[in-house]
Coordinates of C-alpha atoms in Angstrom, one line a residue:
M5 CA 0.0 0.0 0.0
D6 CA 1.5 3.4 -1.0
G7 CA 1.4 6.4 1.2
K8 CA -1.3 8.2 -0.7
T9 CA -3.7 5.2 -0.4
E10 CA -2.9 4.8 3.3
R11 CA -3.7 8.5 3.8
V12 CA -7.1 8.2 2.0
L13 CA -8.0 5.2 4.2
K14 CA -7.1 7.1 7.4
D15 CA -9.1 10.1 6.2
N16 CA -12.1 7.9 5.5
Y17 CA -11.9 5.8 8.7
V18 CA -14.9 6.1 11.0
P19 CA -14.5 4.6 14.4
K20 CA -17.5 2.6 15.6
H21 CA -17.3 3.3 19.3
S22 CA -14.6 5.8 20.1
A23 CA -15.7 9.4 20.4
I24 CA -15.0 12.8 22.0
Y25 CA -17.2 13.8 25.0
H26 CA -17.5 17.5 26.0
G27 CA -19.5 19.3 28.6
T28 CA -19.0 20.2 32.2
V29 CA -17.7 18.9 35.5
R30 CA -19.3 20.3 38.7
H31 CA -18.0 20.0 42.3
R32 CA -20.2 20.8 45.3
R33 CA -19.2 20.8 49.0
F34 CA -22.1 20.8 51.5
S35 CA -20.3 20.4 54.8
P36 CA -18.8 21.9 57.0
R37 CA -19.3 25.0 54.7
G38 CA -20.7 25.3 51.2
H39 CA -18.5 25.6 48.1
A40 CA -19.1 24.9 44.5
F41 CA -17.6 25.4 41.0
R42 CA -18.2 24.2 37.5
Y43 CA -16.0 24.3 34.4
R44 CA -16.0 23.1 30.8
I45 CA -14.0 20.1 29.7
F46 CA -13.6 17.5 27.1
M47 CA -12.5 13.8 27.5
M48 CA -11.6 11.1 25.1
Y49 CA -13.5 7.9 24.9
F50 CA -11.4 5.2 23.3
D51 CA -12.4 1.7 22.3
L52 CA -9.0 0.1 22.9
D53 CA -9.4 -2.1 19.8
E54 CA -9.7 1.1 17.7
L55 CA -6.9 3.0 19.4
D56 CA -4.2 2.8 16.7
D57 CA -6.6 3.7 13.9
V58 CA -8.1 6.6 15.8
L59 CA -4.8 8.1 16.7
A60 CA -3.7 7.8 13.0
M61 CA -6.7 10.0 12.0
S62 CA -5.0 13.3 12.9
P63 CA -1.5 14.6 12.5
W64 CA -2.0 16.4 15.8
W65 CA -2.4 13.2 17.7
S66 CA 0.1 10.4 18.3
M67 CA 1.1 7.4 20.4
T68 CA 4.8 7.2 19.6
S69 CA 6.1 10.7 19.1
W70 CA 5.7 14.2 20.5
S71 CA 2.6 15.9 19.3
L72 CA 0.0 18.3 20.5
A73 CA -2.0 15.4 21.9
R74 CA -0.2 12.2 22.8
F75 CA -1.5 8.9 24.2
S76 CA 1.3 7.4 26.2
R77 CA 0.9 3.8 27.5
K78 CA 2.9 4.5 30.7
D79 CA 0.2 7.1 31.8
Y80 CA -2.4 4.4 32.3
F81 CA -3.3 1.3 34.3
G82 CA -1.1 -1.7 34.7
D83 CA 2.3 -2.9 33.5
S84 CA 3.3 -0.7 30.6
A85 CA 4.8 -3.7 28.9
L86 CA 1.3 -5.1 28.5
P87 CA -1.5 -3.7 26.3
I88 CA -3.9 -1.7 28.4
K89 CA -6.9 -3.9 27.4
Q90 CA -5.0 -7.0 28.6
A91 CA -4.0 -5.4 31.9
V92 CA -7.5 -4.1 32.6
Q93 CA -9.3 -7.4 31.7
A94 CA -6.8 -9.4 33.8
E95 CA -7.4 -7.2 36.8
V96 CA -11.2 -7.2 36.5
N97 CA -11.4 -10.9 35.8
Q98 CA -9.2 -11.7 38.8
R99 CA -11.0 -9.5 41.2
L100 CA -14.5 -10.3 40.2
D101 CA -14.0 -14.0 39.1
L102 CA -15.1 -13.3 35.6
T103 CA -13.9 -14.3 32.1
L104 CA -14.5 -11.1 30.2
S105 CA -12.9 -10.9 26.7
G106 CA -15.1 -8.3 25.0
S107 CA -14.5 -4.6 24.4
V108 CA -12.8 -2.3 26.8
R109 CA -13.5 1.4 26.4
M110 CA -11.8 4.1 28.4
L111 CA -12.8 7.7 29.3
T112 CA -9.7 9.6 29.9
N113 CA -7.4 12.6 29.2
C114 CA -4.3 12.3 27.0
R115 CA -1.1 14.3 27.2
Y116 CA -1.9 17.8 25.8
F117 CA 1.0 20.0 24.9
G118 CA 3.2 17.6 26.9
F119 CA 1.2 17.7 30.2
I120 CA -1.3 15.3 31.7
I121 CA -3.6 15.4 34.7
N122 CA -6.0 12.5 35.1
P123 CA -8.0 12.6 38.3
I124 CA -10.0 9.6 37.1
T125 CA -9.9 7.3 34.1
I126 CA -12.9 5.0 33.7
Y127 CA -12.6 1.6 31.9
Y128 CA -15.9 0.2 30.8
C129 CA -15.6 -3.6 30.3
F130 CA -18.1 -5.3 28.0
D131 CA -18.9 -8.9 27.2
E132 CA -19.0 -10.5 23.8
N133 CA -22.7 -9.4 23.5
E134 CA -21.8 -5.7 24.1
Q135 CA -23.3 -5.8 27.6
L136 CA -21.5 -3.7 30.3
Q137 CA -20.4 -6.2 32.9
A138 CA -17.7 -4.3 35.0
M139 CA -15.9 -1.0 35.5
L140 CA -12.4 -0.2 36.6
L141 CA -11.9 3.3 38.0
E142 CA -8.3 4.4 38.0
V143 CA -8.0 7.3 40.4
T144 CA -4.9 9.5 40.8
N145 CA -4.3 12.1 43.5
T146 CA -2.6 15.4 43.1
P147 CA 0.0 16.4 44.1
W148 CA 1.1 13.0 45.5
G149 CA 1.0 11.2 42.2
E150 CA -0.5 8.0 43.7
S151 CA -3.1 5.9 42.0
I152 CA -5.6 3.2 42.9
A153 CA -7.9 1.0 41.0
Y154 CA -11.5 0.4 42.2
V155 CA -13.2 -2.5 40.4
F156 CA -16.8 -3.3 40.6
K157 CA -19.4 -5.5 38.8
C158 CA -22.2 -3.9 36.7
D159 CA -25.8 -5.0 36.1
P160 CA -26.3 -4.8 32.3
N161 CA -30.1 -4.7 32.9
Q162 CA -29.9 -1.4 34.7
V163 CA -29.8 1.9 32.8
T164 CA -27.9 3.5 35.7
Q165 CA -25.2 1.7 37.7
R166 CA -25.3 2.5 41.4
I167 CA -22.5 1.2 43.5
Q168 CA -21.2 2.0 47.0
F169 CA -17.6 1.4 47.9
S170 CA -15.1 2.4 50.6
K171 CA -12.6 5.1 50.2
A172 CA -9.1 3.5 50.1
M173 CA -6.8 6.4 49.1
H174 CA -6.2 9.9 50.3
V175 CA -7.4 12.2 47.4
S176 CA -7.9 15.7 48.8
P177 CA -6.5 17.3 51.9
F178 CA -9.9 18.7 52.6
H179 CA -11.5 15.2 52.9
P180 CA -10.8 12.7 55.7
M181 CA -10.4 9.0 55.0
D182 CA -13.6 8.0 57.0
H183 CA -15.8 8.4 53.9
F184 CA -17.4 6.0 51.4
Y185 CA -18.4 6.7 47.8
D186 CA -21.9 6.5 46.3
W187 CA -21.3 6.1 42.6
R188 CA -23.9 6.4 39.7
S189 CA -23.2 6.3 36.0
N190 CA -24.7 5.3 32.7
V191 CA -23.4 3.4 29.6
P192 CA -21.9 6.1 27.4
S193 CA -24.0 6.8 24.3
K194 CA -25.2 10.3 23.2
K195 CA -24.8 11.4 26.7
L196 CA -22.3 10.3 29.4
A197 CA -23.2 10.9 33.0
V198 CA -21.3 10.2 36.2
H199 CA -22.4 11.4 39.7
M200 CA -20.4 10.5 42.8
Q201 CA -21.1 11.4 46.4
N202 CA -18.7 11.4 49.3
K203 CA -20.5 10.3 52.4
E204 CA -19.5 9.9 56.0
L205 CA -19.2 6.4 57.3
A206 CA -20.9 7.6 60.5
G207 CA -24.4 8.9 59.7
E208 CA -24.0 8.6 55.8
E209 CA -24.2 12.4 55.4
C210 CA -23.3 13.6 51.9
V211 CA -20.5 16.1 52.4
F212 CA -19.4 16.5 48.7
D213 CA -20.4 15.4 45.2
A214 CA -18.9 15.5 41.7
T215 CA -20.8 15.3 38.5
L216 CA -19.7 14.8 34.9
S217 CA -22.3 15.8 32.3
L218 CA -21.0 15.2 28.8
S219 CA -22.3 15.0 25.2
R220 CA -20.9 12.9 22.4
I221 CA -19.1 14.4 19.4
P222 CA -18.3 12.0 16.5
L223 CA -14.6 11.4 16.0
T224 CA -13.2 12.8 12.8
S225 CA -9.9 14.3 11.9
S226 CA -11.4 17.8 12.0
S227 CA -13.1 17.3 15.3
M228 CA -9.9 16.0 16.8
A229 CA -8.1 19.1 15.7
K230 CA -11.0 21.4 16.7
V231 CA -11.2 20.1 20.3
L232 CA -7.5 20.8 20.9
F233 CA -7.8 24.4 19.8
S234 CA -11.1 24.9 21.6
Y235 CA -9.5 23.8 24.9
P236 CA -5.8 24.7 24.2
V237 CA -4.8 24.8 27.9
M238 CA -7.2 22.3 29.4
T239 CA -4.5 20.3 31.3
M240 CA -3.1 23.5 32.8
Q241 CA -6.6 24.7 33.5
V242 CA -7.3 21.5 35.5
A243 CA -4.1 21.9 37.4
F244 CA -4.7 25.5 38.2
G245 CA -8.3 24.8 39.1
I246 CA -7.2 22.2 41.7
Y247 CA -4.9 24.5 43.5
W248 CA -7.1 27.6 43.1
Q249 CA -10.1 25.8 44.6
A250 CA -7.9 24.4 47.4
L251 CA -6.9 28.0 48.2
K252 CA -10.5 29.0 48.4
L253 CA -11.2 26.1 50.8
W254 CA -8.3 27.1 52.9
V255 CA -9.5 30.7 53.1
K256 CA -12.9 29.4 54.2
K257 CA -11.1 27.5 57.0
I258 CA -12.3 24.1 55.8
P259 CA -10.6 21.4 58.0
F260 CA -7.3 20.2 56.5
H261 CA -6.3 16.6 56.6
S262 CA -2.7 15.6 56.0
H263 CA -1.8 12.5 54.0
P264 CA -2.3 9.6 56.4
T265 CA 1.1 8.0 55.5
N266 CA 2.9 11.3 56.3
S267 CA 1.3 12.5 59.5
S268 CA -1.9 12.3 61.4
S269 CA -4.9 14.3 60.3
T270 CA -5.1 17.8 61.7
T271 CA -7.7 20.5 61.8
K272 CA -7.0 24.2 61.3

């Protein structure tokens, strides 16, 4: 196949499942004092079986070389010597005693202009009949750079998955460890929704929630370029937003909790 023919094929390629999602993320704190913010974001939704072909659709995107948007294997779950799909399925199957071998699709951020911040990457795991059977949530904390994988089973007969699970990693210095998560999400289609509440173990009071409300954009070479220039500093915006909102919480005298492995929790 000559270069011209290959370029035509790439230009005409239409991914079946991969897409761009854009919309808003909202955070709300209810206790001990109110605080809320919302900002616009986009996230990539990759079917891992389509990944190579998707990244070849645009000269601005790459997996192997520096580009405006780069998908780097080492930024994501598992041993970087293994394909992500293999690593995710092995973890899910082992933890849940399943034998999934269908599609794995991930909602994530890539490296934009050389930088990446991924507070959460969601891996949706399907069976051979395209039924959602499990999810793996890869959560990373800032600025400690730690990550943890939460894995839970899904009910393909439910439109909305609702799962409660214990908090197992320090994420924010303004939240203690004695919380659990109440998670709700749909199967990504025209809309993608995630809503998560932080609740106290004692009393189950909701002290905080986070909501993703996103709409699907078809993946084309033009939409892949457009989204980069519509959100040219998104990674830096996320990083700035984390520290800016933390400063506001500190000014409001929200109790501060040190990382549990470094020192005991304190209140100011």
